[in-house]
Amino acid sequence: GDSVTQMEGPVTLSEEAFLTINCTYTATGYPSLFWYVQYPGEGLQLLLKATKADDKGSNKGFEATYRKETTSFHLEKGSVQVSDSAVYFCALRSSIAGNQFYFGTGTSLTVIP
Amino acid sequence: NAGVMQNPRHLVRRRGQEARLRCSPMKGHSHVYWYRQLPEEGLKFMVYLQKENIIDESGMPKERFSAEFPKEGPSILRIQQVVRGDSAAYFCASSGDLNTGSGGYTFGSGTRLTVV
């Protein structure tokens, strides 16, 4: 079935460092891909999305490109800030299974000053 | 424009009691989803509902768990005779028609259930 595998955490970076969080997926059809962010004590918030191959989603300095050939959707940011400390979830929405989303296990990011 | 409202934020129950978790979807959204997040784990799909209908309950445990989304009022996730293993964060999400909207869910802040 459809699934998402993302990089194990936790990840600790210094402020202004480059961030990559890897995400790969398995899906039939043509899924849409998402990154969600969860700040401490809160629910998940949509960070960015891409709906077809080669699309690049971007928001708040974060980017991810939908790579069909490598079935990947890696999250990147050129210069992280302390306020980016959160848990990041990669997700796919199946094009076959209707409205169901499949989430990765989450990657915890801590940015230290 | 209020987002997805979940209450209570925190719920403590003794083993054997019932837990009722409420979710009011975002205005204009008619699709509701419940997810469970166990400590140190990702989100696990539980159930997908539209008004008065359960569309997909493939992630719901077969016993003790039930969900509803009545014509009027919030969606309710009910856990009967809770056990310690039910302790988790339960998140509700809502969406409009995913084929025409942003394509994503809007999540509530969750209910953190602790069974003592």
Short mmCIF file of C-alpha atoms in Angstrom, two decimals:
data_model
loop_
_atom_site.label_atom_id
_atom_site.label_comp_id
_atom_site.label_asym_id
_atom_site.label_seq_id
_atom_site.Cartn_x
_atom_site.Cartn_y
_atom_site.Cartn_z
CA GLY A 1 0.00 0.00 0.00
CA ASP A 2 0.90 3.67 -0.03
CA SER A 3 3.44 4.79 2.54
CA VAL A 4 5.91 7.50 3.46
CA THR A 5 9.38 7.03 4.91
CA GLN A 6 11.20 9.97 6.36
CA MET A 7 14.53 10.61 7.93
CA GLU A 8 14.96 9.51 11.50
CA GLY A 9 15.52 12.21 14.04
CA PRO A 10 16.18 14.03 16.15
CA VAL A 11 18.14 16.60 14.20
CA THR A 12 20.06 19.35 15.96
CA LEU A 13 21.50 22.27 14.00
CA SER A 14 23.09 25.59 14.75
CA GLU A 15 21.30 28.74 13.69
CA GLU A 16 21.89 29.62 10.00
CA ALA A 17 22.87 26.05 9.12
CA PHE A 18 21.48 24.28 6.04
CA LEU A 19 18.64 21.84 6.63
CA THR A 20 17.67 18.73 4.70
CA ILE A 21 15.05 16.28 5.90
CA ASN A 22 14.71 13.31 3.58
CA CYS A 23 11.36 11.87 2.57
CA THR A 24 10.63 9.05 0.14
CA TYR A 25 7.30 7.56 -0.73
CA THR A 26 5.66 4.49 -2.17
CA ALA A 27 2.39 5.00 -4.00
CA THR A 28 0.31 3.79 -6.87
CA GLY A 29 -0.98 6.43 -9.21
CA TYR A 30 -0.01 10.07 -8.84
CA PRO A 31 -0.14 11.22 -5.24
CA SER A 32 0.05 14.76 -3.93
CA LEU A 33 2.87 15.38 -1.47
CA PHE A 34 2.92 17.58 1.62
CA TRP A 35 5.08 18.76 4.46
CA TYR A 36 3.39 19.57 7.76
CA VAL A 37 5.00 21.19 10.80
CA GLN A 38 4.01 20.66 14.44
CA TYR A 39 5.17 23.16 17.04
CA PRO A 40 5.24 22.03 20.68
CA GLY A 41 1.77 21.52 22.12
CA GLU A 42 0.02 22.34 18.87
CA GLY A 43 -1.60 20.58 15.96
CA LEU A 44 -0.09 20.10 12.53
CA GLN A 45 0.08 23.02 10.14
CA LEU A 46 0.46 22.72 6.40
CA LEU A 47 3.93 23.99 5.45
CA LEU A 48 4.02 23.33 1.71
CA LYS A 49 2.74 20.99 -0.94
CA ALA A 50 3.28 19.77 -4.50
CA THR A 51 0.65 18.08 -6.60
CA LYS A 52 2.57 16.73 -9.58
CA ALA A 53 6.04 15.66 -10.67
CA ASP A 54 8.68 18.41 -10.80
CA ASP A 55 6.48 20.83 -8.84
CA LYS A 56 8.34 22.76 -6.16
CA GLY A 57 6.47 23.71 -3.00
CA SER A 58 7.84 26.61 -0.96
CA ASN A 59 6.90 28.56 2.13
CA LYS A 60 8.75 30.52 4.85
CA GLY A 61 12.10 29.74 3.23
CA PHE A 62 11.43 26.00 3.09
CA GLU A 63 11.37 24.17 -0.24
CA ALA A 64 10.66 20.67 -1.49
CA THR A 65 10.59 19.32 -5.04
CA TYR A 66 8.39 16.41 -6.14
CA ARG A 67 10.81 13.95 -7.77
CA LYS A 68 8.95 11.11 -9.42
CA GLU A 69 12.10 9.39 -10.68
CA THR A 70 13.48 9.02 -7.16
CA THR A 71 10.04 8.99 -5.41
CA SER A 72 11.30 11.70 -3.08
CA PHE A 73 10.14 14.98 -1.58
CA HIS A 74 13.04 16.20 0.54
CA LEU A 75 12.56 19.30 2.67
CA GLU A 76 15.30 21.95 2.56
CA LYS A 77 16.00 25.33 4.05
CA GLY A 78 19.11 27.35 3.43
CA SER A 79 19.41 29.02 6.82
CA VAL A 80 17.45 27.75 9.80
CA GLN A 81 16.34 29.85 12.74
CA VAL A 82 15.63 28.95 16.36
CA SER A 83 11.93 29.47 15.62
CA ASP A 84 12.06 26.58 13.12
CA SER A 85 12.44 24.12 15.99
CA ALA A 86 9.49 21.74 15.57
CA VAL A 87 8.55 18.31 14.32
CA TYR A 88 8.22 17.97 10.55
CA PHE A 89 5.95 15.41 8.90
CA CYS A 90 6.06 14.32 5.30
CA ALA A 91 2.71 13.13 3.95
CA LEU A 92 1.12 11.92 0.78
CA ARG A 93 -2.46 12.01 -0.34
CA SER A 94 -3.28 9.02 -2.42
CA SER A 95 -4.76 9.58 -5.84
CA ILE A 96 -6.42 6.18 -5.57
CA ALA A 97 -7.55 5.84 -1.95
CA GLY A 98 -9.64 8.98 -1.97
CA ASN A 99 -9.14 11.42 0.83
CA GLN A 100 -6.79 9.44 3.00
CA PHE A 101 -3.40 10.89 3.88
CA TYR A 102 -0.39 8.82 4.84
CA PHE A 103 2.07 10.43 7.24
CA GLY A 104 5.69 9.72 7.99
CA THR A 105 6.78 9.26 11.58
CA GLY A 106 8.01 12.83 11.90
CA THR A 107 11.47 14.34 12.28
CA SER A 108 12.20 16.48 15.31
CA LEU A 109 14.37 19.52 14.59
CA THR A 110 16.07 21.59 17.27
CA VAL A 111 17.93 24.73 16.25
CA ILE A 112 20.37 26.12 18.80
CA PRO A 113 21.57 29.73 18.85
CA ASN B 1 -12.62 32.42 10.67
CA ALA B 2 -12.13 29.88 13.41
CA GLY B 3 -10.04 26.87 12.59
CA VAL B 4 -10.66 23.32 13.71
CA MET B 5 -11.68 23.35 17.35
CA GLN B 6 -10.99 20.39 19.57
CA ASN B 7 -11.93 20.01 23.19
CA PRO B 8 -10.88 19.31 25.75
CA ARG B 9 -7.17 20.03 25.22
CA HIS B 10 -6.27 17.65 28.02
CA LEU B 11 -8.33 14.78 29.37
CA VAL B 12 -7.49 12.47 32.24
CA ARG B 13 -9.46 9.28 32.72
CA ARG B 14 -9.13 6.31 35.04
CA ARG B 15 -8.94 2.86 33.54
CA GLY B 16 -12.42 1.62 32.65
CA GLN B 17 -13.98 5.06 32.21
CA GLU B 18 -15.23 6.52 28.95
CA ALA B 19 -13.47 9.28 27.04
CA ARG B 20 -15.32 11.63 24.69
CA LEU B 21 -13.33 13.83 22.38
CA ARG B 22 -15.01 16.58 20.39
CA CYS B 23 -14.10 18.20 17.12
CA SER B 24 -15.79 21.11 15.36
CA PRO B 25 -14.53 21.37 11.80
CA MET B 26 -13.51 24.55 10.12
CA LYS B 27 -16.43 26.57 8.80
CA GLY B 28 -17.46 25.27 5.41
CA HIS B 29 -15.69 21.94 5.81
CA SER B 30 -17.78 18.80 5.65
CA HIS B 31 -15.06 16.15 5.89
CA VAL B 32 -13.61 15.16 9.26
CA TYR B 33 -10.67 12.85 9.99
CA TRP B 34 -9.36 11.52 13.27
CA TYR B 35 -5.73 10.58 13.84
CA ARG B 36 -3.89 9.21 16.84
CA GLN B 37 -0.34 10.10 17.72
CA LEU B 38 1.34 7.79 20.18
CA PRO B 39 4.45 8.98 22.04
CA GLU B 40 7.50 8.98 19.76
CA GLU B 41 5.41 7.82 16.81
CA GLY B 42 3.82 9.39 13.78
CA LEU B 43 0.20 9.98 13.03
CA LYS B 44 -1.99 6.98 12.50
CA PHE B 45 -5.23 7.34 10.58
CA MET B 46 -8.30 6.22 12.48
CA VAL B 47 -11.49 7.27 10.72
CA TYR B 48 -12.89 9.55 8.03
CA LEU B 49 -16.41 10.90 8.30
CA GLN B 50 -18.76 13.14 6.44
CA LYS B 51 -22.00 14.42 7.90
CA GLU B 52 -23.94 11.45 9.30
CA ASN B 53 -21.73 8.95 7.45
CA ILE B 54 -18.61 6.99 8.22
CA ILE B 55 -16.65 6.83 4.99
CA ASP B 56 -13.55 4.93 6.08
CA GLU B 57 -12.97 3.43 9.51
CA SER B 58 -10.14 1.11 8.53
CA GLY B 59 -7.85 2.56 11.20
CA MET B 60 -10.25 2.22 14.11
CA PRO B 61 -9.68 -0.52 16.67
CA LYS B 62 -12.47 -3.05 16.40
CA GLU B 63 -13.57 -2.72 20.00
CA ARG B 64 -14.24 0.16 22.39
CA PHE B 65 -13.73 2.91 19.77
CA SER B 66 -16.50 4.65 17.86
CA ALA B 67 -16.94 7.90 15.99
CA GLU B 68 -19.81 9.96 14.73
CA PHE B 69 -20.39 13.21 12.90
CA PRO B 70 -24.05 14.11 13.35
CA LYS B 71 -26.04 16.45 11.19
CA GLU B 72 -25.83 19.08 13.91
CA GLY B 73 -22.95 19.53 16.30
CA PRO B 74 -19.35 18.40 16.48
CA SER B 75 -17.79 15.11 15.55
CA ILE B 76 -17.29 12.85 18.56
CA LEU B 77 -14.64 10.20 19.07
CA ARG B 78 -15.66 7.90 21.89
CA ILE B 79 -13.41 5.46 23.68
CA GLN B 80 -15.15 3.13 26.09
CA GLN B 81 -13.47 1.36 29.01
CA VAL B 82 -10.17 3.12 28.44
CA VAL B 83 -6.88 1.36 29.08
CA ARG B 84 -3.40 2.78 29.64
CA GLY B 85 -2.47 2.04 26.03
CA ASP B 86 -5.11 4.54 24.86
CA SER B 87 -2.99 7.39 26.25
CA ALA B 88 -2.07 9.48 23.24
CA ALA B 89 -2.73 12.72 21.43
CA TYR B 90 -5.83 12.55 19.25
CA PHE B 91 -5.97 14.98 16.37
CA CYS B 92 -8.94 15.96 14.30
CA ALA B 93 -8.58 17.42 10.84
CA SER B 94 -11.14 18.80 8.44
CA SER B 95 -11.25 19.60 4.78
CA GLY B 96 -13.55 20.79 2.07
CA ASP B 97 -13.64 18.99 -1.22
CA LEU B 98 -10.01 17.93 -1.65
CA ASN B 99 -10.41 17.89 -5.41
CA THR B 100 -11.13 21.60 -5.59
CA GLY B 101 -9.57 23.18 -2.51
CA SER B 102 -5.99 23.52 -1.35
CA GLY B 103 -5.71 19.77 -1.22
CA GLY B 104 -4.67 19.68 2.40
CA TYR B 105 -6.17 19.19 5.79
CA THR B 106 -6.59 21.76 8.56
CA PHE B 107 -5.71 20.24 11.91
CA GLY B 108 -6.97 21.04 15.36
CA SER B 109 -4.63 21.41 18.33
CA GLY B 110 -5.44 17.94 19.56
CA THR B 111 -6.73 16.33 22.73
CA ARG B 112 -4.12 14.74 24.94
CA LEU B 113 -5.66 11.78 26.70
CA THR B 114 -3.97 10.37 29.76
CA VAL B 115 -5.30 7.17 31.29
CA VAL B 116 -4.26 6.63 34.89
#
